[in-house]
Every structure is written in C-alpha cells, then in structure tokens.
PDB file of C-alpha atoms and ligand atoms in Angstrom:
ATOM      1  CA  UNK A   1       6.414  85.747 114.538  1.00  0.00           C
ATOM      2  CA  UNK A   2       8.975  84.268 116.419  1.00  0.00           C
ATOM      3  CA  UNK A   3       8.651  83.388 120.223  1.00  0.00           C
ATOM      4  CA  UNK A   4      10.521  84.156 122.789  1.00  0.00           C
ATOM      5  CA  UNK A   5      11.285  83.484 126.062  1.00  0.00           C
ATOM      6  CA  UNK A   6      13.099  85.795 128.785  1.00  0.00           C
ATOM      7  CA  UNK A   7      14.077  82.799 130.929  1.00  0.00           C
ATOM      8  CA  UNK A   8      15.570  84.368 134.114  1.00  0.00           C
ATOM      9  CA  UNK A   9      18.426  85.357 133.034  1.00  0.00           C
ATOM     10  CA  UNK A  10      17.092  87.723 130.537  1.00  0.00           C
ATOM     11  CA  UNK A  11      14.098  89.174 132.886  1.00  0.00           C
ATOM     12  CA  UNK A  12      14.659  93.103 133.518  1.00  0.00           C
ATOM     13  CA  UNK A  13      13.663  95.597 135.941  1.00  0.00           C
ATOM     14  CA  UNK A  14      10.339  97.124 133.171  1.00  0.00           C
ATOM     15  CA  UNK A  15       9.691  94.268 130.754  1.00  0.00           C
ATOM     16  CA  UNK A  16       6.254  95.860 130.053  1.00  0.00           C
ATOM     17  CA  UNK A  17       8.381  98.556 128.785  1.00  0.00           C
ATOM     18  CA  UNK A  18       9.801  99.432 125.596  1.00  0.00           C
ATOM     19  CA  UNK A  19      11.132 102.713 124.811  1.00  0.00           C
ATOM     20  CA  UNK A  20      12.606 104.586 121.528  1.00  0.00           C
ATOM     21  CA  UNK A  21      16.105 103.148 120.826  1.00  0.00           C
ATOM     22  CA  UNK A  22      18.428 105.427 122.714  1.00  0.00           C
ATOM     23  CA  UNK A  23      16.341 106.392 126.072  1.00  0.00           C
ATOM     24  CA  UNK A  24      16.314 106.258 129.663  1.00  0.00           C
ATOM     25  CA  UNK A  25      12.870 106.983 131.755  1.00  0.00           C
ATOM     26  CA  UNK A  26      12.841 109.903 133.961  1.00  0.00           C
ATOM     27  CA  UNK A  27      10.368 110.790 136.072  1.00  0.00           C
ATOM     28  CA  UNK A  28      10.386 114.006 136.460  1.00  0.00           C
ATOM     29  CA  UNK A  29       9.807 116.844 134.226  1.00  0.00           C
ATOM     30  CA  UNK A  30      13.061 118.705 133.158  1.00  0.00           C
ATOM     31  CA  UNK A  31      12.897 122.339 131.637  1.00  0.00           C
ATOM     32  CA  UNK A  32      14.278 122.567 128.312  1.00  0.00           C
ATOM     33  CA  UNK A  33      14.370 126.451 126.285  1.00  0.00           C
ATOM     34  CA  UNK A  34      16.353 127.552 124.045  1.00  0.00           C
ATOM     35  CA  UNK A  35      16.467 131.218 125.707  1.00  0.00           C
ATOM     36  CA  UNK A  36      14.593 133.122 127.917  1.00  0.00           C
ATOM     37  CA  UNK A  37      11.522 131.779 129.093  1.00  0.00           C
ATOM     38  CA  UNK A  38       8.363 134.778 127.235  1.00  0.00           C
ATOM     39  CA  UNK A  39       5.293 135.837 129.902  1.00  0.00           C
ATOM     40  CA  UNK A  40       2.068 135.621 127.625  1.00  0.00           C
ATOM     41  CA  UNK A  41      -0.717 136.993 129.226  1.00  0.00           C
ATOM     42  CA  UNK A  42      -3.498 134.910 128.187  1.00  0.00           C
ATOM     43  CA  UNK A  43      -5.191 138.500 127.484  1.00  0.00           C
ATOM     44  CA  UNK A  44      -3.103 138.900 125.487  1.00  0.00           C
ATOM     45  CA  UNK A  45      -2.580 135.608 123.831  1.00  0.00           C
ATOM     46  CA  UNK A  46      -3.543 134.815 120.800  1.00  0.00           C
ATOM     47  CA  UNK A  47      -3.154 130.800 117.845  1.00  0.00           C
ATOM     48  CA  UNK A  48      -3.005 132.420 113.902  1.00  0.00           C
ATOM     49  CA  UNK A  49      -3.373 129.918 111.515  1.00  0.00           C
ATOM     50  CA  UNK A  50      -1.763 131.084 108.344  1.00  0.00           C
ATOM     51  CA  UNK A  51      -1.741 129.033 105.219  1.00  0.00           C
ATOM     52  CA  UNK A  52      -0.211 129.879 101.751  1.00  0.00           C
ATOM     53  CA  UNK A  53      -2.160 132.255 100.811  1.00  0.00           C
ATOM     54  CA  UNK A  54      -1.247 134.534 103.429  1.00  0.00           C
ATOM     55  CA  UNK A  55      -5.005 134.105 104.523  1.00  0.00           C
ATOM     56  CA  UNK A  56      -5.259 134.408 108.546  1.00  0.00           C
ATOM     57  CA  UNK A  57      -7.337 132.398 110.648  1.00  0.00           C
ATOM     58  CA  UNK A  58      -7.078 133.937 114.490  1.00  0.00           C
ATOM     59  CA  UNK A  59      -8.455 132.851 117.957  1.00  0.00           C
ATOM     60  CA  UNK A  60      -8.255 134.341 120.610  1.00  0.00           C
ATOM     61  CA  UNK A  61      -7.993 132.587 124.003  1.00  0.00           C
ATOM     62  CA  UNK A  62     -11.457 132.779 125.038  1.00  0.00           C
ATOM     63  CA  UNK A  63     -12.011 130.909 121.353  1.00  0.00           C
ATOM     64  CA  UNK A  64      -9.813 128.861 121.464  1.00  0.00           C
ATOM     65  CA  UNK A  65     -11.390 127.358 124.844  1.00  0.00           C
ATOM     66  CA  UNK A  66     -14.401 127.348 123.975  1.00  0.00           C
ATOM     67  CA  UNK A  67     -13.943 124.438 121.967  1.00  0.00           C
ATOM     68  CA  UNK A  68     -14.058 120.650 122.532  1.00  0.00           C
ATOM     69  CA  UNK A  69     -11.410 120.223 124.716  1.00  0.00           C
ATOM     70  CA  UNK A  70      -9.308 116.748 124.039  1.00  0.00           C
ATOM     71  CA  UNK A  71      -8.468 114.839 127.119  1.00  0.00           C
ATOM     72  CA  UNK A  72      -4.564 113.132 126.779  1.00  0.00           C
ATOM     73  CA  UNK A  73      -2.212 110.441 128.049  1.00  0.00           C
ATOM     74  CA  UNK A  74       1.213 110.299 126.058  1.00  0.00           C
ATOM     75  CA  UNK A  75       4.127 110.047 127.056  1.00  0.00           C
ATOM     76  CA  UNK A  76       7.098 112.265 125.089  1.00  0.00           C
ATOM     77  CA  UNK A  77      10.580 111.018 124.113  1.00  0.00           C
ATOM     78  CA  UNK A  78      13.443 114.126 124.219  1.00  0.00           C
ATOM     79  CA  UNK A  79      15.759 114.158 122.478  1.00  0.00           C
ATOM     80  CA  UNK A  80      17.948 114.668 124.909  1.00  0.00           C
ATOM     81  CA  UNK A  81      17.095 111.571 125.988  1.00  0.00           C
ATOM     82  CA  UNK A  82      14.270 111.456 128.376  1.00  0.00           C
ATOM     83  CA  UNK A  83      12.025 109.735 128.090  1.00  0.00           C
ATOM     84  CA  UNK A  84       8.110 110.125 130.175  1.00  0.00           C
ATOM     85  CA  UNK A  85       5.480 108.363 129.467  1.00  0.00           C
ATOM     86  CA  UNK A  86       1.942 108.784 131.222  1.00  0.00           C
ATOM     87  CA  UNK A  87       1.767 112.574 130.457  1.00  0.00           C
ATOM     88  CA  UNK A  88      -1.827 113.767 131.102  1.00  0.00           C
ATOM     89  CA  UNK A  89      -2.601 116.688 129.415  1.00  0.00           C
ATOM     90  CA  UNK A  90      -5.358 118.338 128.192  1.00  0.00           C
ATOM     91  CA  UNK A  91      -6.356 121.011 124.987  1.00  0.00           C
ATOM     92  CA  UNK A  92      -7.801 121.193 121.264  1.00  0.00           C
ATOM     93  CA  UNK A  93      -7.130 119.047 118.714  1.00  0.00           C
ATOM     94  CA  UNK A  94      -4.979 120.940 115.184  1.00  0.00           C
ATOM     95  CA  UNK A  95      -7.955 119.058 113.603  1.00  0.00           C
ATOM     96  CA  UNK A  96     -10.979 120.913 115.116  1.00  0.00           C
ATOM     97  CA  UNK A  97      -8.714 124.031 114.656  1.00  0.00           C
ATOM     98  CA  UNK A  98      -7.115 123.195 111.272  1.00  0.00           C
ATOM     99  CA  UNK A  99     -11.190 121.967 110.000  1.00  0.00           C
ATOM    100  CA  UNK A 100     -11.872 125.651 109.751  1.00  0.00           C
ATOM    101  CA  UNK A 101      -8.952 126.552 107.410  1.00  0.00           C
ATOM    102  CA  UNK A 102      -8.702 125.149 103.134  1.00  0.00           C
ATOM    103  CA  UNK A 103      -4.568 124.910 102.411  1.00  0.00           C
ATOM    104  CA  UNK A 104      -3.420 122.960  99.563  1.00  0.00           C
ATOM    105  CA  UNK A 105      -0.206 123.419 101.854  1.00  0.00           C
ATOM    106  CA  UNK A 106       2.003 119.886 102.215  1.00  0.00           C
ATOM    107  CA  UNK A 107       3.907 121.700 105.686  1.00  0.00           C
ATOM    108  CA  UNK A 108       4.012 123.410 108.771  1.00  0.00           C
ATOM    109  CA  UNK A 109       5.780 125.292 110.625  1.00  0.00           C
ATOM    110  CA  UNK A 110       4.567 126.276 114.437  1.00  0.00           C
ATOM    111  CA  UNK A 111       5.647 129.699 115.592  1.00  0.00           C
ATOM    112  CA  UNK A 112       6.416 130.701 119.016  1.00  0.00           C
ATOM    113  CA  UNK A 113       5.866 133.744 121.176  1.00  0.00           C
ATOM    114  CA  UNK A 114      10.005 134.561 122.437  1.00  0.00           C
ATOM    115  CA  UNK A 115      11.122 133.754 118.570  1.00  0.00           C
ATOM    116  CA  UNK A 116      10.809 129.282 117.938  1.00  0.00           C
ATOM    117  CA  UNK A 117      10.058 128.068 115.512  1.00  0.00           C
ATOM    118  CA  UNK A 118       9.387 124.604 114.243  1.00  0.00           C
ATOM    119  CA  UNK A 119       8.613 122.721 111.280  1.00  0.00           C
ATOM    120  CA  UNK A 120       6.051 119.275 110.953  1.00  0.00           C
ATOM    121  CA  UNK A 121       4.314 118.055 107.681  1.00  0.00           C
ATOM    122  CA  UNK A 122       1.006 119.141 107.711  1.00  0.00           C
ATOM    123  CA  UNK A 123      -0.086 115.523 107.634  1.00  0.00           C
ATOM    124  CA  UNK A 124       1.264 115.028 111.198  1.00  0.00           C
ATOM    125  CA  UNK A 125      -1.423 117.474 112.512  1.00  0.00           C
ATOM    126  CA  UNK A 126      -3.292 115.991 111.960  1.00  0.00           C
ATOM    127  CA  UNK A 127      -5.912 112.705 112.346  1.00  0.00           C
ATOM    128  CA  UNK A 128      -5.080 112.949 116.608  1.00  0.00           C
ATOM    129  CA  UNK A 129      -1.263 113.518 116.466  1.00  0.00           C
ATOM    130  CA  UNK A 130      -1.401 117.327 117.470  1.00  0.00           C
ATOM    131  CA  UNK A 131      -2.989 118.994 119.739  1.00  0.00           C
ATOM    132  CA  UNK A 132      -2.985 123.154 121.412  1.00  0.00           C
ATOM    133  CA  UNK A 133      -2.339 122.037 125.352  1.00  0.00           C
ATOM    134  CA  UNK A 134      -3.392 124.089 127.349  1.00  0.00           C
ATOM    135  CA  UNK A 135      -3.154 121.829 131.114  1.00  0.00           C
ATOM    136  CA  UNK A 136      -1.242 119.814 132.771  1.00  0.00           C
ATOM    137  CA  UNK A 137      -1.879 117.402 135.185  1.00  0.00           C
ATOM    138  CA  UNK A 138      -4.868 118.746 135.226  1.00  0.00           C
ATOM    139  CA  UNK A 139      -3.822 122.404 136.202  1.00  0.00           C
ATOM    140  CA  UNK A 140      -2.784 125.157 133.579  1.00  0.00           C
ATOM    141  CA  UNK A 141       0.197 124.307 131.862  1.00  0.00           C
ATOM    142  CA  UNK A 142       3.030 126.369 133.903  1.00  0.00           C
ATOM    143  CA  UNK A 143       4.917 129.375 131.768  1.00  0.00           C
ATOM    144  CA  UNK A 144       8.244 127.227 132.372  1.00  0.00           C
ATOM    145  CA  UNK A 145       6.281 124.577 130.680  1.00  0.00           C
ATOM    146  CA  UNK A 146       4.797 126.704 127.179  1.00  0.00           C
ATOM    147  CA  UNK A 147       1.482 127.745 128.900  1.00  0.00           C
ATOM    148  CA  UNK A 148      -0.038 129.688 128.409  1.00  0.00           C
ATOM    149  CA  UNK A 149      -0.072 126.598 125.615  1.00  0.00           C
ATOM    150  CA  UNK A 150       2.620 124.520 123.970  1.00  0.00           C
ATOM    151  CA  UNK A 151       1.507 122.699 120.741  1.00  0.00           C
ATOM    152  CA  UNK A 152       2.092 119.058 122.145  1.00  0.00           C
ATOM    153  CA  UNK A 153       3.110 115.944 118.885  1.00  0.00           C
ATOM    154  CA  UNK A 154       4.141 113.865 121.539  1.00  0.00           C
ATOM    155  CA  UNK A 155       4.869 110.318 118.056  1.00  0.00           C
ATOM    156  CA  UNK A 156       8.068 113.147 117.238  1.00  0.00           C
ATOM    157  CA  UNK A 157      10.610 113.526 119.908  1.00  0.00           C
ATOM    158  CA  UNK A 158       9.522 117.099 121.918  1.00  0.00           C
ATOM    159  CA  UNK A 159      11.759 119.811 120.180  1.00  0.00           C
ATOM    160  CA  UNK A 160       8.361 119.193 117.972  1.00  0.00           C
ATOM    161  CA  UNK A 161       6.025 120.350 120.458  1.00  0.00           C
ATOM    162  CA  UNK A 162       6.524 124.455 120.246  1.00  0.00           C
ATOM    163  CA  UNK A 163       5.653 126.167 123.872  1.00  0.00           C
ATOM    164  CA  UNK A 164       3.687 129.704 123.770  1.00  0.00           C
ATOM    165  CA  UNK A 165       2.786 128.269 120.330  1.00  0.00           C
ATOM    166  CA  UNK A 166       1.532 131.732 118.859  1.00  0.00           C
ATOM    167  CA  UNK A 167       0.304 130.191 115.419  1.00  0.00           C
ATOM    168  CA  UNK A 168       1.055 127.491 112.385  1.00  0.00           C
ATOM    169  CA  UNK A 169       2.467 129.040 109.183  1.00  0.00           C
ATOM    170  CA  UNK A 170       1.340 126.329 106.114  1.00  0.00           C
ATOM    171  CA  UNK A 171       3.802 126.707 103.582  1.00  0.00           C
ATOM    172  CA  UNK A 172       4.657 124.717  99.962  1.00  0.00           C
ATOM    173  CA  UNK A 173       7.465 124.020 100.512  1.00  0.00           C
ATOM    174  CA  UNK A 174       9.356 122.347 103.736  1.00  0.00           C
ATOM    175  CA  UNK A 175      11.739 125.582 105.924  1.00  0.00           C
ATOM    176  CA  UNK A 176      13.459 124.107 108.589  1.00  0.00           C
ATOM    177  CA  UNK A 177      12.893 125.258 111.724  1.00  0.00           C
ATOM    178  CA  UNK A 178      15.533 126.203 114.768  1.00  0.00           C
ATOM    179  CA  UNK A 179      16.949 122.685 115.810  1.00  0.00           C
ATOM    180  CA  UNK A 180      15.661 121.769 112.506  1.00  0.00           C
ATOM    181  CA  UNK A 181      18.498 124.840 110.974  1.00  0.00           C
ATOM    182  CA  UNK A 182      21.018 123.946 113.985  1.00  0.00           C
ATOM    183  CA  UNK A 183      21.300 120.003 112.515  1.00  0.00           C
ATOM    184  CA  UNK A 184      19.038 118.248 113.937  1.00  0.00           C
ATOM    185  CA  UNK A 185      16.634 115.820 111.968  1.00  0.00           C
ATOM    186  CA  UNK A 186      13.432 116.476 110.245  1.00  0.00           C
ATOM    187  CA  UNK A 187      10.950 114.892 111.201  1.00  0.00           C
ATOM    188  CA  UNK A 188      12.131 114.000 113.886  1.00  0.00           C
ATOM    189  CA  UNK A 189      10.505 110.119 115.214  1.00  0.00           C
ATOM    190  CA  UNK A 190      12.039 108.757 117.995  1.00  0.00           C
ATOM    191  CA  UNK A 191      11.273 105.016 116.984  1.00  0.00           C
ATOM    192  CA  UNK A 192      13.565 105.129 114.228  1.00  0.00           C
ATOM    193  CA  UNK A 193      16.277 107.039 116.116  1.00  0.00           C
ATOM    194  CA  UNK A 194      16.190 110.576 113.345  1.00  0.00           C
ATOM    195  CA  UNK A 195      17.920 112.605 115.764  1.00  0.00           C
ATOM    196  CA  UNK A 196      20.035 114.798 114.157  1.00  0.00           C
ATOM    197  CA  UNK A 197      20.580 115.552 109.816  1.00  0.00           C
ATOM    198  CA  UNK A 198      21.460 112.061 108.109  1.00  0.00           C
ATOM    199  CA  UNK A 199      19.922 110.204 110.794  1.00  0.00           C
TER     200      UNK A 199
HETATM  201  N1  MTE B   1       9.405 127.970 121.755  1.00  0.00           N
HETATM  202  C1  MTE B   1      10.523 126.834 122.336  1.00  0.00           C
HETATM  203  N2  MTE B   1       9.636 125.690 122.490  1.00  0.00           N
HETATM  204  C2  MTE B   1      10.072 124.626 122.666  1.00  0.00           C
HETATM  205  C3  MTE B   1      11.146 125.097 123.114  1.00  0.00           C
HETATM  206  C4  MTE B   1      12.301 125.800 123.663  1.00  0.00           C
HETATM  207  O1  MTE B   1      13.583 126.030 123.656  1.00  0.00           O
HETATM  208  N3  MTE B   1      10.987 127.015 122.803  1.00  0.00           N
HETATM  209  N4  MTE B   1      12.442 124.092 123.412  1.00  0.00           N
HETATM  210  C5  MTE B   1      12.101 122.312 122.780  1.00  0.00           C
HETATM  211  C6  MTE B   1      12.387 121.381 123.631  1.00  0.00           C
HETATM  212  S1  MTE B   1      14.139 120.580 122.905  1.00  0.00           S
HETATM  213  C7  MTE B   1      12.101 120.208 124.283  1.00  0.00           C
HETATM  214  S2  MTE B   1      13.302 119.330 124.732  1.00  0.00           S
HETATM  215  C8  MTE B   1      11.050 120.418 124.788  1.00  0.00           C
HETATM  216  C9  MTE B   1      10.828 120.858 126.582  1.00  0.00           C
HETATM  217  O2  MTE B   1       9.569 120.772 127.018  1.00  0.00           O
HETATM  218  P1  MTE B   1       9.924 121.190 127.889  1.00  0.00           P
HETATM  219  O3  MTE B   1      10.884 121.940 128.792  1.00  0.00           O
HETATM  220  O4  MTE B   1       8.105 120.686 128.276  1.00  0.00           O
HETATM  221  O5  MTE B   1      10.073 119.895 128.980  1.00  0.00           O
HETATM  222  O6  MTE B   1       9.961 121.839 123.650  1.00  0.00           O
HETATM  223  C10 MTE B   1      10.287 122.094 123.292  1.00  0.00           C
HETATM  224  N5  MTE B   1       9.858 122.622 122.713  1.00  0.00           N
HETATM  225 MO1   MO B   2      14.524 118.818 123.715  1.00  0.00          MO
END
C-alpha cells in the first residue's frame, strides 16, 4: 500500500468520509416510492417465506415482535445518488427467519404490500446482511419509509430494501423485480456503481 500525503492543497471538507462512486451526502431522509403508500395495520400484517417447493413459513406481527431484535447502524446509498450515513434501525435478522426454512434456492424475490418486488441472491440475505426492520431512530417505522416493516439490505443500493415487505419467495432461478425489469442492475452494488444493466 502506498503512502498518501494529503498536503494542504488536497485537504477536503470531510477527509474521513468515503462514499461509493458518484454519491453525495444528505442529512434528511428522502422518500422514494413508485406509486401510492400502502397503509397496512400491524394486526393485519404478516410475513411469509415461500420456498421453491411451495412450503410457506408465516409470521404474524406478534410472532415477529417476539423474535430477538437487533440494533443496526448502517449507511444507505440510493441509486438516485444520495447517501445517508449512520442510520439507526431495529429489526429481526433474516438469519433468524431463514434458520427455520429448508431450501435449495439460490435466489430470493422480496414481495411487498402494494405489489413492488425486488430480487437478490439468497446469500445476500444471510450472514448479518439483511433485516426485517420495524423501528427507525428509536421510533416505529413511518408508513412512508415502509412501516410497519421493510427489508433493510444496506450493502446494496437502497431500492433492494423493499418497503411494506410481506414476504420472500425463494427461487432456483433468478427473477428480476420491479426496477430490475425496468433496466436497473440485477445486483446493485454501490461500491462497484452497478446502477443499470451492463454496469
Ligand atoms: N415497496 C417499495 N419498496 C421500495 C420502493 C418502492 O417504491 N416500493 N422504492 C425503493 C427505492 S428506489 C428506494 S431508494 C428506497 C427508498 O426508501 P425511503 O423512501 O425510506 O427513503 O426504498 C426502496 N423500496
Ligand atoms: Mo432509490
């Protein structure tokens, strides 16, 4: 590794912050929703994992709340180029939910109240990389940000963090979701700037 001397001329305003390429910092929390905001009361909310053989594992709100919660502090990177650092969440790890599920699938399609979908490799939902998040900044997650609960997958562009999530379909073959069908990248790694198909 080389030694980099910033010198005086190279000094930046925020020398400690490294953002993915093409991103800028924002302090507020923009709302990005394709279509109307679904209103799902928690007593009618449920979350279902469906395997490639059609087996279903469903959690009611009450059952989800009874699972061990994790506190998560992560940076968010939206493909529209804003990044928000150090966001604070609470939720249930997908490791906890998927531990009970037997599957040979390699892919997952997140499904939402309201019809939005987004696809991810199953391995990107495991090993402490993804949560069903229901609290933001120590408050119940607001409806416009996906409340009562959303997927949180912060290592990928934020469109992969499905709001109003109602389930995960496990698949043997990859199946593109809403934005992926419209030309956005299948995987969406912000550090490799995978915004669009072909990036
Ligand atoms: N159900 C659903 N989830 C969604 C979206 C959406 O339109 N519908 N938009 C995605 C996009 S493009 C982004 S950037 C984030 C925005 O989340 P926020 O509105 O909480 O900032 O949610 C993602 N999850
Ligand atoms: Mo986005």
